[in-house]
Short mmCIF file of C-alpha atoms in Angstrom, two decimals:
data_model
loop_
_atom_site.label_atom_id
_atom_site.label_comp_id
_atom_site.label_asym_id
_atom_site.label_seq_id
_atom_site.Cartn_x
_atom_site.Cartn_y
_atom_site.Cartn_z
CA GLU A 1064 0.00 0.00 0.00
CA VAL A 1065 2.88 2.36 0.79
CA PHE A 1066 4.49 1.59 -2.55
CA ASN A 1067 1.15 2.07 -4.34
CA ALA A 1068 0.80 5.48 -2.71
CA LYS A 1069 4.38 6.42 -3.63
CA ILE A 1070 3.87 5.44 -7.27
CA GLU A 1071 0.62 7.38 -7.48
CA ALA A 1072 2.18 10.47 -5.88
CA ASN A 1073 5.17 10.30 -8.23
CA GLU A 1074 2.96 9.98 -11.31
CA ILE A 1075 0.75 12.88 -10.21
CA THR A 1076 3.82 15.07 -9.67
CA MET A 1077 5.34 14.13 -13.04
CA THR A 1078 2.03 14.77 -14.82
CA GLN A 1079 1.78 18.21 -13.20
CA ILE A 1080 5.33 19.00 -14.30
CA SER A 1081 4.46 17.77 -17.80
CA ILE A 1082 1.48 20.12 -18.00
CA GLU A 1083 3.57 23.09 -16.82
CA LEU A 1084 6.28 22.33 -19.38
CA HIS A 1085 3.75 22.06 -22.18
CA ASP A 1086 1.41 24.91 -21.28
CA ASN A 1087 3.91 27.41 -19.90
CA LEU A 1088 7.48 26.94 -21.13
CA ALA A 1089 6.58 25.59 -24.57
CA THR A 1090 4.16 28.47 -25.10
CA GLN A 1091 6.76 31.06 -24.07
CA LEU A 1092 9.36 29.51 -26.36
CA GLY A 1093 6.84 29.51 -29.20
CA LEU A 1094 6.23 33.24 -28.67
CA THR A 1095 9.99 33.81 -28.59
CA LYS A 1096 10.29 32.00 -31.93
CA MET A 1097 7.55 34.21 -33.43
CA THR A 1098 9.34 37.33 -32.18
CA LEU A 1099 12.55 36.10 -33.77
CA HIS A 1100 10.76 35.85 -37.10
CA VAL A 1101 9.78 39.52 -36.78
CA VAL A 1102 13.39 40.44 -36.02
CA ALA A 1103 14.54 38.45 -39.07
CA GLU A 1104 12.53 40.74 -41.33
CA ASP A 1105 14.71 43.67 -40.23
CA ALA A 1106 18.05 41.89 -40.67
CA ILE A 1107 20.40 44.19 -42.56
CA THR A 1108 23.32 41.93 -43.37
CA GLU A 1109 23.62 38.32 -44.50
CA LYS A 1110 25.54 37.53 -41.32
CA GLN A 1111 22.69 38.82 -39.16
CA ALA A 1112 20.21 36.72 -41.12
CA MET A 1113 22.38 33.61 -40.68
CA VAL A 1114 22.69 34.17 -36.91
CA ILE A 1115 18.92 34.63 -36.57
CA GLU A 1116 18.26 31.50 -38.62
CA LYS A 1117 20.67 29.54 -36.41
CA MET A 1118 18.90 30.81 -33.28
CA ASP A 1119 15.55 29.86 -34.82
CA ASN A 1120 16.77 26.31 -35.45
CA MET A 1121 18.11 26.06 -31.90
CA LEU A 1122 14.74 27.20 -30.51
CA GLU A 1123 12.95 24.62 -32.67
CA THR A 1124 15.17 21.87 -31.23
CA VAL A 1125 14.52 23.05 -27.66
CA ILE A 1126 10.76 23.13 -28.26
CA ASP A 1127 10.81 19.60 -29.72
CA ASP A 1128 12.89 18.33 -26.79
CA LEU A 1129 10.49 20.00 -24.35
CA HIS A 1130 7.50 18.30 -25.97
CA ASN A 1131 9.26 14.92 -25.81
CA ILE A 1132 10.12 15.39 -22.14
CA SER A 1133 6.58 16.53 -21.41
CA HIS A 1134 5.13 13.43 -23.07
CA SER A 1135 7.50 11.05 -21.27
CA LEU A 1136 6.46 12.51 -17.89
CA ASN A 1137 2.73 12.44 -18.52
CA SER A 1138 1.15 9.14 -17.44
CA ASN A 1139 -2.08 9.91 -19.34
CA PHE A 1140 -0.15 10.31 -22.60
CA ILE A 1141 1.67 7.02 -21.96
CA ILE A 1142 -1.57 5.18 -21.17
CA ASN A 1143 -3.37 6.57 -24.24
CA LYS A 1144 -0.54 5.77 -26.67
CA GLY A 1145 0.24 2.30 -25.32
CA LEU A 1146 3.45 0.61 -24.22
CA ILE A 1147 4.91 -0.22 -27.65
CA ALA A 1148 4.32 3.26 -29.07
CA VAL A 1149 5.83 5.17 -26.14
CA LEU A 1150 8.91 2.95 -25.94
CA LYS A 1151 9.42 3.38 -29.71
CA LYS A 1152 9.08 7.15 -29.31
CA GLU A 1153 11.63 7.09 -26.48
CA LEU A 1154 14.14 5.29 -28.70
CA ASP A 1155 13.48 7.65 -31.62
CA VAL A 1156 14.30 10.64 -29.41
CA PHE A 1157 17.54 9.05 -28.17
CA GLU A 1158 18.57 8.00 -31.68
CA SER A 1159 18.25 11.56 -32.97
CA GLN A 1160 20.57 12.89 -30.26
CA LYS A 1161 23.13 10.17 -29.48
CA GLN A 1162 25.83 8.44 -31.52
CA ILE A 1163 24.39 5.05 -30.63
CA ALA A 1164 22.76 2.44 -32.87
CA PHE A 1165 19.35 1.48 -31.45
CA SER A 1166 17.18 -1.47 -32.42
CA PHE A 1167 13.61 -2.24 -31.39
CA VAL A 1168 11.95 -5.62 -31.93
CA VAL A 1169 8.49 -6.84 -30.92
CA ASN A 1170 7.97 -10.62 -30.93
CA GLY A 1171 4.50 -12.14 -30.84
CA GLU A 1172 1.10 -10.47 -30.95
CA TYR A 1173 0.42 -7.57 -28.60
CA ILE A 1174 -1.48 -8.47 -25.42
CA SER A 1175 -2.77 -5.66 -23.21
CA LEU A 1176 -1.22 -5.75 -19.76
CA GLY A 1177 -3.54 -3.13 -18.31
CA HIS A 1178 -2.87 0.60 -17.88
CA GLU A 1179 -1.18 0.44 -14.47
CA SER A 1180 1.06 -2.45 -15.46
CA GLU A 1181 2.14 -0.90 -18.75
CA LEU A 1182 2.92 2.36 -16.99
CA LEU A 1183 5.17 0.53 -14.52
CA ILE A 1184 6.86 -1.41 -17.33
CA TYR A 1185 7.45 1.81 -19.25
CA ARG A 1186 9.06 3.46 -16.23
CA ILE A 1187 11.38 0.45 -15.81
CA GLY A 1188 12.29 0.52 -19.50
CA GLN A 1189 12.80 4.29 -19.40
CA GLU A 1190 15.19 4.01 -16.45
CA LEU A 1191 17.12 1.14 -18.03
CA LEU A 1192 17.54 2.98 -21.33
CA HIS A 1193 18.69 6.17 -19.60
CA ASN A 1194 21.21 4.19 -17.55
CA ALA A 1195 22.55 2.37 -20.62
CA ILE A 1196 22.98 5.64 -22.52
CA LYS A 1197 24.55 7.50 -19.61
CA TYR A 1198 26.84 4.88 -18.11
CA SER A 1199 27.47 1.94 -20.43
CA GLN A 1200 29.61 3.66 -23.09
CA ALA A 1201 27.82 1.38 -25.56
CA SER A 1202 27.70 1.84 -29.32
CA GLU A 1203 24.68 -0.48 -29.68
CA ILE A 1204 21.54 -0.79 -27.54
CA ALA A 1205 18.71 -3.22 -28.30
CA LEU A 1206 15.20 -3.27 -26.84
CA THR A 1207 13.08 -6.38 -27.34
CA LEU A 1208 9.49 -6.96 -26.24
CA THR A 1209 8.16 -10.52 -26.37
CA TYR A 1210 4.50 -11.47 -26.00
CA SER A 1211 4.49 -15.22 -25.46
CA PRO A 1212 1.39 -17.24 -24.45
CA SER A 1213 2.32 -17.20 -20.76
CA PHE A 1214 4.79 -14.36 -20.21
CA PHE A 1215 5.56 -10.82 -21.22
CA THR A 1216 9.29 -10.13 -21.48
CA MET A 1217 11.19 -6.88 -21.93
CA GLU A 1218 14.91 -7.23 -22.63
CA ILE A 1219 17.44 -4.42 -22.94
CA THR A 1220 20.98 -5.28 -24.03
CA ASP A 1221 24.06 -3.18 -24.75
CA ASN A 1222 27.64 -3.82 -25.84
CA GLY A 1223 29.09 -1.45 -23.26
CA ILE A 1224 31.57 -1.74 -20.41
CA GLY A 1225 29.25 -3.58 -18.02
CA PHE A 1226 29.52 -3.35 -14.24
CA ASP A 1227 29.95 -5.44 -11.10
CA LYS A 1228 26.55 -6.78 -9.99
CA ASN A 1229 27.86 -7.19 -6.45
CA ILE A 1230 27.91 -3.41 -5.95
CA ILE A 1231 24.39 -2.66 -7.21
CA SER A 1232 23.34 -1.75 -3.68
CA GLU A 1233 25.96 1.02 -3.72
CA MET A 1234 24.79 2.42 -7.08
CA ASN A 1235 22.03 4.60 -5.65
CA GLY A 1236 22.03 6.98 -8.60
CA LEU A 1237 21.07 4.24 -11.06
CA GLY A 1238 17.66 3.63 -9.54
CA PHE A 1239 17.97 -0.17 -9.40
CA PHE A 1240 16.06 -0.29 -6.14
CA ASN A 1241 13.05 1.45 -7.68
CA MET A 1242 13.17 -0.82 -10.72
CA HIS A 1243 13.24 -3.94 -8.56
CA GLU A 1244 10.36 -2.59 -6.50
CA ARG A 1245 8.32 -1.93 -9.64
CA ALA A 1246 9.10 -5.43 -10.93
CA LYS A 1247 8.07 -6.89 -7.57
CA HIS A 1248 4.88 -4.84 -7.67
CA LEU A 1249 4.12 -6.42 -11.07
CA GLY A 1250 4.72 -9.88 -9.64
CA GLY A 1251 7.63 -10.22 -12.06
CA THR A 1252 11.38 -10.69 -12.01
CA LEU A 1253 14.24 -8.42 -13.07
CA ASP A 1254 17.32 -10.39 -14.10
CA ILE A 1255 20.68 -8.68 -14.64
CA GLN A 1256 23.49 -10.32 -16.60
CA THR A 1257 26.68 -8.27 -16.79
CA GLY A 1258 30.32 -8.07 -15.94
CA ALA A 1259 33.32 -5.86 -16.54
CA SER A 1260 33.80 -5.35 -20.31
CA GLN A 1261 31.03 -7.88 -21.03
CA GLY A 1262 28.12 -5.60 -21.87
CA THR A 1263 24.80 -5.85 -20.05
CA LYS A 1264 21.52 -7.69 -20.56
CA ILE A 1265 18.61 -6.86 -18.26
CA THR A 1266 15.38 -8.85 -18.55
CA LEU A 1267 11.99 -8.09 -17.04
CA GLN A 1268 9.60 -11.03 -17.12
CA VAL A 1269 5.98 -10.92 -16.00
CA GLU A 1270 3.44 -13.75 -16.04
CA TYR A 1271 0.00 -13.05 -17.46
CA ASP A 1272 -3.06 -13.48 -15.32
CA LYS A 1273 -4.49 -16.75 -16.67
CA HIS A 1274 -8.06 -15.46 -16.51
CA SER A 1275 -7.86 -11.88 -17.78
CA ASN A 1276 -4.72 -11.70 -19.96
CA THR A 1277 -3.35 -9.00 -17.70
CA VAL A 1278 -0.63 -9.24 -15.12
CA ASN A 1279 -1.24 -9.74 -11.45
CA ILE A 1280 -0.49 -6.66 -9.35
CA THR A 1281 0.80 -7.62 -5.93
CA ASN A 1282 0.79 -5.57 -2.76
CA GLY A 1283 3.91 -7.20 -1.38
#
């Protein structure tokens, strides 16, 4: 119950931040971009015009990034789009900004896991992808979703430097505790295979509820 309350509070806070980013900052940046267009009309030299155009392109990038961040924080957006779509969008954003080769594969036919479960799975996947990009020094990252008759599996692998599993408890900044708690809340398992200079493979596996084709949510 405490974990349920924590998750709900976190999602409410992130959704509120998402709305502020979209309705306030994005609007202000849009107005700034419009003002820049007015200034461009009065550019006297070619150099001035080039600088203004460069600033306009930079603003466009910031606005796009802001929208992407806003979407990734908003639980309602994630629920409405669905797990596969939001994870694909997350990878598309990373691929446009990082010198990393990403791959995304979906095996089997999609089975709905329920809104709450898919939100938890997305947050786990989001954290794992951020960690791989930030810490692994990988040149390739692969995300695979598998819908088998009995289990849903999400696997994230990279060809990076790996790490020592024995010191996970000391790696507070990586959020492994929260990911394990989310996996436990789903009634699933989070398996980590890694080692120094061996890359990393992290697998989330969740069993479907035999009666409703959704996962069991536990309160443990």
